[in-house]
Coordinates of C-alpha atoms in Angstrom, one line a residue:
Chain A
X1 CA 43.4 36.3 67.5
X2 CA 42.1 39.8 67.3
X3 CA 43.2 42.1 64.6
X4 CA 44.8 44.4 67.2
X5 CA 47.1 41.7 68.4
X6 CA 48.0 40.7 64.9
X7 CA 48.9 44.2 64.1
X8 CA 50.9 44.6 67.3
X9 CA 53.0 41.5 66.5
X10 CA 53.6 42.7 62.9
X11 CA 54.6 46.2 63.9
X12 CA 56.8 45.2 66.9
X13 CA 58.6 42.5 64.9
X14 CA 59.2 44.8 61.9
X15 CA 60.4 47.7 64.1
X16 CA 62.7 45.5 66.2
X17 CA 64.1 43.9 63.1
X18 CA 64.9 47.3 61.7
X19 CA 66.5 48.4 65.0
X20 CA 68.4 45.2 65.3
X21 CA 69.8 45.4 61.8
X22 CA 71.0 48.9 62.6
X23 CA 72.6 47.7 65.9
X24 CA 74.3 44.8 64.1
X25 CA 76.3 47.4 62.1
X26 CA 77.5 49.2 65.2
X27 CA 80.3 46.7 65.2
X28 CA 81.8 48.6 62.2
X29 CA 81.5 51.9 64.0
X30 CA 83.3 50.4 67.0
X31 CA 86.0 49.0 64.8
X32 CA 86.5 52.3 62.9
X33 CA 86.7 54.2 66.2
X34 CA 89.3 51.8 67.7
X35 CA 91.4 51.9 64.5
X36 CA 91.3 55.7 64.5
X37 CA 92.5 55.6 68.1
X38 CA 95.3 53.1 67.3
X39 CA 96.4 55.2 64.3
X40 CA 96.3 58.5 66.1
X41 CA 98.4 57.1 69.0
X42 CA 101.0 55.1 67.0
X43 CA 101.5 57.4 64.0
X44 CA 100.7 60.9 65.3
X45 CA 101.6 60.4 69.0
X46 CA 98.2 61.7 70.0
X47 CA 96.3 59.3 72.2
X48 CA 92.5 59.6 72.0
X49 CA 91.1 59.6 75.5
X50 CA 87.4 59.1 74.6
X51 CA 87.7 56.1 72.2
X52 CA 87.5 53.4 74.9
X53 CA 84.5 54.9 76.7
X54 CA 82.8 55.5 73.4
X55 CA 83.3 51.8 72.5
X56 CA 81.9 50.7 75.8
X57 CA 78.8 52.8 75.2
X58 CA 78.6 51.3 71.7
X59 CA 78.9 47.8 73.0
X60 CA 76.0 48.1 75.5
X61 CA 73.9 49.7 72.7
X62 CA 75.0 46.9 70.4
X63 CA 73.7 44.1 72.5
X64 CA 70.7 45.9 74.1
X65 CA 69.3 47.3 70.9
X66 CA 70.2 44.0 69.1
X67 CA 68.6 41.9 71.7
X68 CA 65.1 41.8 70.3
X69 CA 66.3 40.9 66.8
X70 CA 68.5 38.1 68.3
X71 CA 65.4 36.9 70.1
X72 CA 63.5 36.8 66.7
X73 CA 66.4 34.8 65.2
X74 CA 66.2 32.3 68.1
X75 CA 69.8 32.9 69.2
X76 CA 69.2 32.6 72.9
X77 CA 70.1 29.2 74.2
X78 CA 67.7 27.1 76.3
X79 CA 68.2 24.1 78.5
X80 CA 66.4 21.8 76.1
X81 CA 66.7 18.4 77.7
X82 CA 62.9 18.1 78.2
X83 CA 61.9 21.0 75.9
X84 CA 63.3 19.4 72.8
X85 CA 61.2 16.3 73.4
X86 CA 57.9 18.3 73.2
X87 CA 55.8 18.9 70.1
X88 CA 55.9 22.4 68.7
X89 CA 52.5 23.1 70.2
X90 CA 53.4 21.9 73.6
X91 CA 56.6 24.0 73.5
X92 CA 54.6 27.1 72.7
X93 CA 52.2 26.3 75.5
X94 CA 55.1 26.0 78.0
X95 CA 56.6 29.2 76.8
X96 CA 53.3 31.0 77.3
X97 CA 53.8 30.5 81.0
X98 CA 57.6 30.7 81.3
X99 CA 57.9 33.9 79.2
X100 CA 56.1 35.6 82.1
X101 CA 59.3 35.2 84.2
X102 CA 61.3 36.8 81.4
X103 CA 58.8 39.6 81.2
X104 CA 59.1 40.1 85.0
X105 CA 62.9 40.3 84.7
X106 CA 62.7 42.7 81.8
X107 CA 60.1 44.8 83.7
X108 CA 62.4 45.2 86.7
X109 CA 65.3 46.0 84.3
X110 CA 63.2 48.7 82.6
X111 CA 62.1 50.1 86.0
X112 CA 65.8 50.4 87.1
X113 CA 66.7 51.8 83.7
X114 CA 64.1 54.6 83.8
X115 CA 65.0 55.6 87.4
X116 CA 68.7 55.5 86.6
X117 CA 68.2 57.6 83.4
X118 CA 66.0 60.1 85.3
X119 CA 68.7 60.5 88.0
X120 CA 71.5 60.9 85.4
X121 CA 69.3 63.6 83.6
X122 CA 68.3 65.6 86.6
X123 CA 71.7 65.7 88.3
X124 CA 73.6 65.8 85.0
X125 CA 75.6 62.8 86.1
X126 CA 79.0 62.5 84.4
X127 CA 81.4 59.5 84.0
X128 CA 84.5 59.7 86.4
X129 CA 87.0 59.9 83.6
X130 CA 89.2 62.5 81.9
X131 CA 86.6 62.8 79.1
X132 CA 83.7 63.0 81.6
X133 CA 80.8 62.5 79.2
X134 CA 77.2 63.0 80.5
X135 CA 75.7 59.6 81.3
X136 CA 72.0 60.3 80.4
X137 CA 72.3 59.7 76.6
X138 CA 73.8 56.2 76.9
X139 CA 71.4 55.3 79.7
X140 CA 68.5 56.4 77.6
X141 CA 69.6 54.2 74.7
X142 CA 70.1 51.3 77.1
X143 CA 66.6 51.8 78.6
X144 CA 65.1 52.0 75.1
X145 CA 66.8 48.7 74.2
X146 CA 65.3 47.0 77.3
X147 CA 61.9 48.5 76.5
X148 CA 62.1 47.0 72.9
X149 CA 63.2 43.6 74.4
X150 CA 60.0 43.7 76.6
X151 CA 57.9 44.5 73.6
X152 CA 59.5 41.6 71.8
X153 CA 58.8 39.3 74.7
X154 CA 55.1 40.3 74.6
X155 CA 55.1 39.6 70.9
X156 CA 56.6 36.2 71.5
X157 CA 53.9 35.6 74.1
X158 CA 51.2 36.4 71.5
X159 CA 52.8 34.2 68.9
X160 CA 53.1 31.3 71.3
X161 CA 49.4 31.6 72.4
X162 CA 48.4 31.5 68.8
X163 CA 50.6 28.4 68.1
X164 CA 49.3 26.7 71.3
X165 CA 45.7 27.3 70.1
X166 CA 46.6 25.8 66.7
X167 CA 46.2 29.1 64.8
X168 CA 49.7 30.5 64.3
X169 CA 50.0 34.2 63.3
X170 CA 51.2 34.4 59.7
Chain B
X1 CA 66.0 32.1 106.9
X2 CA 69.8 31.9 107.0
X3 CA 71.8 33.1 104.1
X4 CA 73.0 29.6 103.2
X5 CA 69.4 28.4 103.0
X6 CA 68.4 31.4 100.8
X7 CA 71.3 30.7 98.5
X8 CA 70.4 27.1 98.2
X9 CA 66.8 28.1 97.5
X10 CA 68.0 30.5 94.8
X11 CA 70.0 27.8 93.1
X12 CA 67.2 25.2 93.2
X13 CA 64.6 27.6 91.8
X14 CA 67.0 28.5 89.0
X15 CA 67.7 24.9 88.1
X16 CA 64.0 24.1 88.2
X17 CA 63.0 27.0 86.0
X18 CA 65.9 26.2 83.7
X19 CA 64.4 22.7 83.1
X20 CA 61.3 24.3 81.6
X21 CA 63.4 25.2 78.6
X22 CA 62.9 29.0 78.8
X23 CA 65.7 31.2 77.5
X24 CA 68.7 30.9 79.9
X25 CA 69.3 34.7 80.3
X26 CA 65.6 35.3 81.3
X27 CA 65.5 32.5 83.9
X28 CA 68.7 33.5 85.6
X29 CA 67.8 37.2 85.5
X30 CA 64.3 36.5 86.9
X31 CA 65.6 34.5 89.9
X32 CA 68.1 37.3 90.7
X33 CA 65.6 40.1 90.3
X34 CA 62.8 38.3 92.2
X35 CA 65.0 37.3 95.1
X36 CA 66.4 40.8 95.3
X37 CA 63.0 42.4 95.5
X38 CA 61.8 39.7 98.0
X39 CA 64.9 40.1 100.3
X40 CA 65.4 43.9 100.2
X41 CA 62.2 45.3 98.8
X42 CA 62.1 48.3 96.5
X43 CA 65.6 49.3 97.3
X44 CA 67.0 46.6 95.1
X45 CA 64.8 47.4 92.1
X46 CA 67.8 49.0 90.3
X47 CA 70.0 45.9 90.9
X48 CA 69.3 44.2 87.5
X49 CA 69.9 47.5 85.7
X50 CA 73.2 48.1 87.6
X51 CA 74.4 44.9 86.0
X52 CA 74.2 46.6 82.6
X53 CA 76.5 49.4 83.9
X54 CA 78.8 46.7 85.2
X55 CA 78.9 45.0 81.7
X56 CA 79.7 48.5 80.3
X57 CA 82.6 49.0 82.7
X58 CA 84.1 45.6 82.0
X59 CA 85.7 46.9 78.8
X60 CA 87.5 43.7 77.8
X61 CA 84.0 42.4 76.8
X62 CA 84.3 44.6 73.7
X63 CA 86.5 41.8 72.4
X64 CA 83.5 39.4 72.3
X65 CA 81.9 40.6 69.0
X66 CA 85.3 41.0 67.3
X67 CA 86.6 37.5 68.2
X68 CA 83.3 36.0 67.1
X69 CA 83.4 38.1 63.9
X70 CA 86.9 36.7 63.1
X71 CA 85.7 33.2 63.4
X72 CA 82.6 33.7 61.3
X73 CA 84.5 35.6 58.6
X74 CA 86.8 32.6 58.4
X75 CA 84.0 30.1 58.0
X76 CA 81.6 32.1 55.9
X77 CA 84.2 33.3 53.4
X78 CA 85.3 29.8 52.7
X79 CA 88.9 30.4 53.8
X80 CA 88.4 27.5 56.2
X81 CA 87.5 25.2 53.3
X82 CA 91.0 25.8 51.9
X83 CA 92.5 25.0 55.2
X84 CA 90.6 21.8 55.3
X85 CA 91.9 20.9 51.9
X86 CA 95.4 21.5 53.1
X87 CA 95.1 18.9 55.8
X88 CA 93.3 16.6 53.4
X89 CA 96.1 16.4 50.9
X90 CA 98.9 16.3 53.5
X91 CA 97.5 13.8 55.9
X92 CA 95.0 11.9 53.6
X93 CA 97.5 9.1 52.9
X94 CA 97.6 8.0 56.5
X95 CA 95.2 5.7 58.2
X96 CA 92.8 8.0 60.1
X97 CA 94.7 10.8 58.5
X98 CA 91.6 12.9 57.6
X99 CA 90.4 12.8 61.2
X100 CA 93.9 13.7 62.5
X101 CA 93.9 16.5 59.9
X102 CA 90.6 17.7 61.2
X103 CA 92.1 18.0 64.7
X104 CA 94.9 20.1 63.1
X105 CA 92.2 22.2 61.4
X106 CA 90.4 22.8 64.7
X107 CA 93.7 23.9 66.3
X108 CA 94.2 26.5 63.6
X109 CA 90.6 27.7 63.8
X110 CA 90.9 27.9 67.5
X111 CA 93.7 30.4 67.0
X112 CA 91.3 32.7 65.2
X113 CA 88.2 32.2 67.2
X114 CA 87.1 33.2 70.7
X115 CA 84.4 30.7 71.2
X116 CA 83.7 27.3 69.7
X117 CA 80.8 28.2 67.4
X118 CA 82.9 28.9 64.3
X119 CA 84.9 25.7 64.8
X120 CA 81.6 23.8 64.9
X121 CA 80.3 25.5 61.9
X122 CA 83.4 24.7 59.9
X123 CA 83.7 21.2 61.2
X124 CA 80.1 20.3 60.5
X125 CA 79.8 21.9 57.1
X126 CA 83.3 21.5 55.6
X127 CA 85.1 18.5 57.3
X128 CA 82.2 16.3 58.2
X129 CA 80.8 15.7 54.7
X130 CA 84.3 14.9 53.4
X131 CA 85.1 12.5 56.3
X132 CA 81.8 10.7 55.7
X133 CA 82.3 10.5 52.0
X134 CA 85.6 8.8 52.5
X135 CA 84.1 6.1 54.7
X136 CA 85.2 7.3 58.1
X137 CA 83.3 5.9 61.1
X138 CA 80.5 8.5 61.7
X139 CA 80.6 8.2 65.5
X140 CA 84.3 8.8 65.6
X141 CA 84.3 11.9 63.3
X142 CA 81.3 13.4 65.1
X143 CA 83.3 13.3 68.3
X144 CA 86.4 14.6 66.6
X145 CA 84.5 17.7 65.5
X146 CA 82.8 18.3 68.8
X147 CA 85.9 17.7 70.9
X148 CA 88.2 19.5 68.4
X149 CA 86.1 22.7 68.1
X150 CA 85.9 23.0 71.9
X151 CA 89.6 23.8 71.8
X152 CA 88.5 27.3 70.7
X153 CA 88.0 28.3 74.3
X154 CA 91.3 27.0 75.6
X155 CA 93.6 28.3 72.9
X156 CA 94.0 32.0 72.6
X157 CA 92.2 34.2 71.7
X158 CA 89.6 32.8 74.1
X159 CA 86.6 34.8 75.2
X160 CA 86.0 32.5 78.1
X161 CA 89.5 33.2 79.5
X162 CA 88.8 37.0 79.0
X163 CA 85.7 36.6 81.1
X164 CA 87.6 34.6 83.7
X165 CA 90.4 37.2 83.8
X166 CA 87.9 39.9 84.6
X167 CA 86.2 38.0 87.4
X168 CA 89.4 36.8 88.9
X169 CA 91.2 40.1 88.3
X170 CA 94.1 38.3 86.6
X171 CA 96.0 39.5 83.4
X172 CA 94.4 38.2 80.2
X173 CA 97.7 37.6 78.6
X174 CA 98.9 35.3 81.3
X175 CA 95.8 33.2 81.1
X176 CA 96.0 33.0 77.3
X177 CA 99.6 31.9 77.5
X178 CA 98.7 29.4 80.1
X179 CA 96.0 27.9 77.8
X180 CA 98.4 27.2 74.9
X181 CA 100.3 24.1 76.2
X182 CA 97.2 22.4 77.7
X183 CA 95.4 23.0 74.4
X184 CA 98.1 21.5 72.4
X185 CA 98.4 18.6 74.9
X186 CA 94.7 17.9 74.5
X187 CA 95.0 18.1 70.7
X188 CA 97.9 15.6 70.9
X189 CA 95.9 13.2 73.1
X190 CA 93.0 13.4 70.6
X191 CA 95.5 12.6 67.7
X192 CA 97.0 9.7 69.6
X193 CA 93.6 8.3 70.3
X194 CA 92.5 8.6 66.6
X195 CA 95.7 7.0 65.4
X196 CA 95.4 4.1 67.9
X197 CA 91.7 3.5 67.0
X198 CA 92.4 3.5 63.3
X199 CA 95.4 1.3 63.7
X200 CA 93.4 -1.4 65.6
X201 CA 90.4 -1.0 63.4
X202 CA 91.4 0.2 59.9
X203 CA 87.9 0.5 58.5
X204 CA 87.2 3.3 61.0
X205 CA 89.4 5.6 59.1
X206 CA 90.7 4.3 55.7
X207 CA 93.6 6.1 54.0
X208 CA 92.7 7.9 50.7
X209 CA 92.6 5.6 47.7
X210 CA 95.8 5.6 45.7
X211 CA 94.1 7.1 42.6
X212 CA 92.9 10.1 44.6
X213 CA 96.4 10.5 46.1
X214 CA 98.0 10.3 42.7
X215 CA 95.7 13.1 41.5
X216 CA 97.2 15.5 44.0
X217 CA 100.1 17.3 42.4
X218 CA 103.1 18.5 44.4
X219 CA 102.5 22.1 43.3
X220 CA 98.9 21.9 44.8
X221 CA 100.4 20.6 48.0
X222 CA 102.8 23.5 48.3
X223 CA 100.2 26.0 47.3
X224 CA 97.8 24.8 49.9
X225 CA 100.5 24.9 52.6
X226 CA 100.4 28.7 52.2
X227 CA 96.7 28.6 53.1
X228 CA 97.7 27.3 56.5
X229 CA 100.1 30.2 57.0
X230 CA 97.2 32.7 56.8
X231 CA 95.6 32.0 60.2
X232 CA 99.0 31.5 61.8
X233 CA 100.0 34.9 60.4
X234 CA 96.9 36.6 61.7
X235 CA 97.3 34.9 65.1
X236 CA 101.0 35.9 65.2
X237 CA 100.1 39.5 64.4
X238 CA 97.5 39.8 67.1
X239 CA 99.6 38.1 69.8
X240 CA 102.8 39.9 69.0
X241 CA 101.1 43.3 69.0
X242 CA 99.4 42.5 72.2
X243 CA 102.4 40.9 74.0
X244 CA 104.7 43.8 73.1
X245 CA 102.0 46.3 74.3
X246 CA 101.7 48.1 71.0
X247 CA 97.9 47.6 71.1
X248 CA 95.7 46.8 74.0
X249 CA 93.6 43.6 74.3
X250 CA 90.5 45.3 72.8
X251 CA 92.5 46.9 70.0
X252 CA 94.2 43.6 69.1
X253 CA 90.8 42.0 68.7
X254 CA 89.8 44.8 66.3
X255 CA 93.0 44.2 64.3
X256 CA 92.3 40.5 64.2
X257 CA 88.8 41.1 62.8
X258 CA 90.2 43.6 60.3
X259 CA 93.0 41.2 59.1
X260 CA 90.4 38.3 58.7
X261 CA 88.3 40.6 56.6
X262 CA 91.2 41.8 54.5
X263 CA 92.3 38.1 54.0
X264 CA 88.8 37.4 52.7
X265 CA 88.9 40.5 50.5
X266 CA 92.3 39.8 48.9
X267 CA 91.5 36.2 48.2
X268 CA 88.4 37.4 46.4
X269 CA 85.9 35.8 48.8
X270 CA 84.3 38.8 50.4
X271 CA 80.9 39.6 49.0
X272 CA 77.8 41.1 50.4
X273 CA 76.3 37.7 51.4
X274 CA 79.4 36.8 53.4
X275 CA 79.4 40.1 55.1
X276 CA 75.7 39.9 55.9
X277 CA 75.9 36.4 57.3
X278 CA 79.0 37.2 59.4
X279 CA 77.6 40.4 60.8
X280 CA 74.2 38.9 61.6
X281 CA 75.6 35.7 63.2
X282 CA 78.0 37.8 65.2
X283 CA 75.1 39.8 66.6
X284 CA 73.2 36.7 67.5
X285 CA 76.1 35.0 69.3
X286 CA 77.3 38.2 71.0
X287 CA 73.7 39.0 72.2
X288 CA 73.3 35.5 73.6
X289 CA 76.6 35.7 75.4
X290 CA 76.2 39.2 76.8
X291 CA 72.5 38.9 77.9
X292 CA 73.5 35.7 79.8
X293 CA 76.2 37.7 81.5
X294 CA 73.7 40.4 82.3
X295 CA 71.3 37.9 83.9
X296 CA 74.1 36.1 85.8
X297 CA 75.5 39.3 87.2
X298 CA 72.1 40.2 88.6
X299 CA 71.9 36.7 90.2
X300 CA 75.4 36.7 91.6
X301 CA 75.0 40.2 93.1
X302 CA 72.1 39.0 95.1
X303 CA 73.9 36.1 96.8
X304 CA 76.9 38.2 97.1
X305 CA 74.8 40.6 99.2
X306 CA 73.8 37.7 101.3
X307 CA 77.4 37.0 102.3
X308 CA 77.2 33.5 100.9
X309 CA 80.8 33.6 99.8
X310 CA 82.2 34.0 103.3
X311 CA 79.7 31.5 104.7
X312 CA 80.8 28.8 102.3
X313 CA 84.4 29.5 102.8
X314 CA 84.0 29.2 106.6
X315 CA 82.0 26.0 106.2
X316 CA 84.6 24.3 104.0
X317 CA 87.8 25.5 105.7
X318 CA 86.8 25.8 109.4
X319 CA 83.8 23.6 110.0
X320 CA 84.6 20.7 107.8
X321 CA 88.3 21.2 107.9
X322 CA 88.9 19.7 104.4
X323 CA 92.3 19.6 102.8
X324 CA 93.0 22.0 100.0
X325 CA 93.1 19.2 97.3
X326 CA 89.8 17.8 98.5
X327 CA 88.2 21.2 98.2
X328 CA 89.8 21.7 94.7
X329 CA 88.5 18.4 93.5
X330 CA 85.1 19.1 95.0
X331 CA 85.1 22.4 93.1
X332 CA 86.0 20.8 89.8
X333 CA 83.3 18.1 90.3
X334 CA 80.7 20.8 91.1
X335 CA 81.7 22.5 87.8
X336 CA 81.1 19.4 85.8
X337 CA 77.8 18.7 87.6
X338 CA 76.6 22.3 87.3
X339 CA 77.7 22.4 83.7
X340 CA 75.1 19.8 83.0
X341 CA 72.3 22.2 83.9
X342 CA 73.9 25.6 83.3
X343 CA 75.5 27.2 80.4
X344 CA 79.2 27.8 81.0
X345 CA 79.1 31.6 80.8
X346 CA 76.4 31.8 83.4
X347 CA 78.3 29.2 85.5
X348 CA 81.5 31.3 85.4
X349 CA 79.7 34.6 86.4
X350 CA 77.7 32.8 89.1
X351 CA 80.2 30.4 90.7
X352 CA 83.6 32.0 90.1
X353 CA 83.1 34.9 92.6
X354 CA 82.4 32.1 95.1
X355 CA 85.4 30.0 94.2
X356 CA 88.2 32.3 93.3
X357 CA 88.7 33.8 96.7
X358 CA 88.7 30.3 98.1
X359 CA 91.3 29.2 95.5
X360 CA 93.5 32.0 96.6
X361 CA 93.2 31.4 100.3
X362 CA 94.0 27.7 99.7
X363 CA 97.2 28.8 98.1
X364 CA 96.5 27.7 94.6
X365 CA 97.5 29.8 91.5
X366 CA 94.4 31.5 90.0
X367 CA 95.9 31.3 86.5
X368 CA 96.3 27.6 86.8
X369 CA 92.7 27.3 88.1
X370 CA 91.5 29.3 85.1
X371 CA 92.9 26.7 82.8
X372 CA 91.3 23.9 84.8
X373 CA 88.0 25.8 84.7
X374 CA 88.2 26.2 81.0
X375 CA 88.6 22.5 80.5
X376 CA 85.6 21.8 82.6
X377 CA 83.8 24.2 80.3
X378 CA 84.9 22.2 77.3
X379 CA 83.6 19.1 79.0
X380 CA 80.3 20.9 79.6
X381 CA 80.2 21.9 75.9
X382 CA 80.1 18.3 74.7
X383 CA 78.2 16.5 77.5
X384 CA 74.5 16.1 77.3
X385 CA 72.0 17.4 78.1
X386 CA 73.2 21.0 78.0
X387 CA 76.2 21.4 75.7
X388 CA 76.7 24.2 73.2
X389 CA 78.5 21.9 70.8
X390 CA 75.8 19.2 71.1
X391 CA 73.2 21.9 70.5
X392 CA 75.0 23.1 67.3
X393 CA 75.8 19.6 66.1
X394 CA 72.2 18.7 66.2
X395 CA 71.3 21.7 64.1
X396 CA 74.1 21.3 61.6
X397 CA 74.9 17.6 61.2
X398 CA 73.9 15.9 58.0
X399 CA 70.8 13.7 58.3
X400 CA 72.7 10.3 58.4
X401 CA 74.0 11.3 61.8
X402 CA 71.4 10.5 64.4
X403 CA 71.0 11.9 67.9
X404 CA 72.3 8.7 69.5
X405 CA 75.4 8.9 67.2
X406 CA 76.0 12.4 68.5
X407 CA 75.6 11.4 72.1
X408 CA 77.7 8.2 72.0
X409 CA 80.4 9.9 69.9
X410 CA 81.6 12.1 72.7
X411 CA 82.6 9.6 75.4
X412 CA 86.2 9.0 74.3
X413 CA 86.7 12.7 74.1
X414 CA 85.1 13.3 77.4
X415 CA 87.7 10.9 79.0
X416 CA 90.6 12.5 77.1
X417 CA 89.5 15.9 78.5
X418 CA 89.4 14.5 82.0
X419 CA 92.8 13.0 81.4
X420 CA 94.2 16.4 80.3
X421 CA 92.7 18.0 83.4
X422 CA 94.3 15.4 85.7
X423 CA 97.7 15.8 84.0
X424 CA 97.5 19.6 84.5
X425 CA 96.4 19.1 88.2
X426 CA 99.4 16.8 88.8
X427 CA 101.9 18.8 86.7
X428 CA 100.8 22.5 87.0
X429 CA 103.9 23.4 85.0
X430 CA 102.2 22.3 81.8
X431 CA 100.0 25.4 82.1
X432 CA 102.3 27.7 84.0
X433 CA 105.5 27.3 82.0
X434 CA 104.7 29.7 79.2
X435 CA 103.4 32.5 81.4
X436 CA 106.4 32.2 83.7
X437 CA 108.7 32.2 80.7
X438 CA 107.1 35.4 79.5
X439 CA 107.2 37.3 82.9
X440 CA 110.7 35.9 83.6
X441 CA 112.2 37.8 80.7

């Protein structure tokens, strides 16, 4: 493994871990927002019209930005009927090929994300609600999350190649 | 190629890729994205990303992290250990009493948990070591925990029923109410089974030794009883706020998570480690769940675009001229079979848009069908090779429990679940009584 790849893996993993640990705390922001909305409606008779949409934006940010970190933690289930029978090295060798499918999917997602964000930016697209927030910021965050997921998949590919060759990174 | 053939081709390639053991969300999303590009070219490049917008607009999904958080807070803070202790002292004197108490524990946990993960975690770490230490049959108790924790998706608050409600466009509350009686019926069947097994074969579940029973004081018994009131109180608070319309579904889930956290705080169990574990595990489970939905939405929008729904409906109703019940039983059987290869979330997002219109045109109640579907999910959770609970059990079980123990432990519970399903098919009132009572007011 060349030094550049080693460096890539270390940097991507560290960065994604940092972003993921930030995203994981967004749940508290969502909760605070919703509690504020409940309190404002019930006790002050003033419904908050943007709390629901804001929570929706936060939820997509939560799972898209948190995605790479959850991948590091191995939270994503697999159909492991055959997979679990393999040795660690064989498993890594299988993943080296099959992660390409995941990367293809993430690539198409990213492509769609970029073009959708571009559209939202240049036409100043707004949500069809009473609050009517511009859509480009949330779309940009989502696209960034997908991009990080792609970087994480590439990092997983490098790590699996290293394991398959019998020289794991770190 | 006809649309039926393409659909078949899509499903086969998905199942084949799934067998390689790659992450489920990636495999399903890949098949959707690749077929979209192949069929409609560049125009469908935004199709996978549109699924993220769809997830965003399905606002009830906001409940997912909160209901998962509630369950983890309960297990990580050790509140659940107290609950277990309550059942231990109250039922321990009976033959098989600890296993019966574990079913009770699982029912209470199901009331505070949207999926089955927290139930599994509590069962495997709190109940299982105790049951084994008291000489219970390891195969029976492994099954008890797997079967019992699967009640988490049938009893409210259930995330699986929230997802079903969105796809079938049915009210969540009706579905939750419909899940209560079947869930309790299933728990009762489990209890009867354990009681019967231990009666015929006392060494499978010995009663607590007299000296241990004598050591339990009445004041401890009463004190522990109050531990059981805690989850019921939280459950009651969420449901009553939601049923009276004071808070919406999403807001109720936040209240639930808040109450669980406060309960941990006031019993002096909340510390930074508990909070860290709860938050991190919640992120992991929510990401897994939501990324699978993302991939599955991409997949289903492709075959939706092919018009496969109408094609299959026409094939079953007009060409083959099957009776409604035959079709229903075929649908249930296909769920069980698909559940072997596919995870249940993906299955719901992929298959439900195909089946729910059919269920309606056959004249069945979509709420009742939702309950039947959830039970097939429970079956899928515990049956090899692809079951969440099996997966978790393997990771969490103590070393004396082997893989073959885990696999052979589930069969009685598998049949009891099928029995519940048949009962609900024959007597739809079991599921529909409570929702009708609520709307009839």
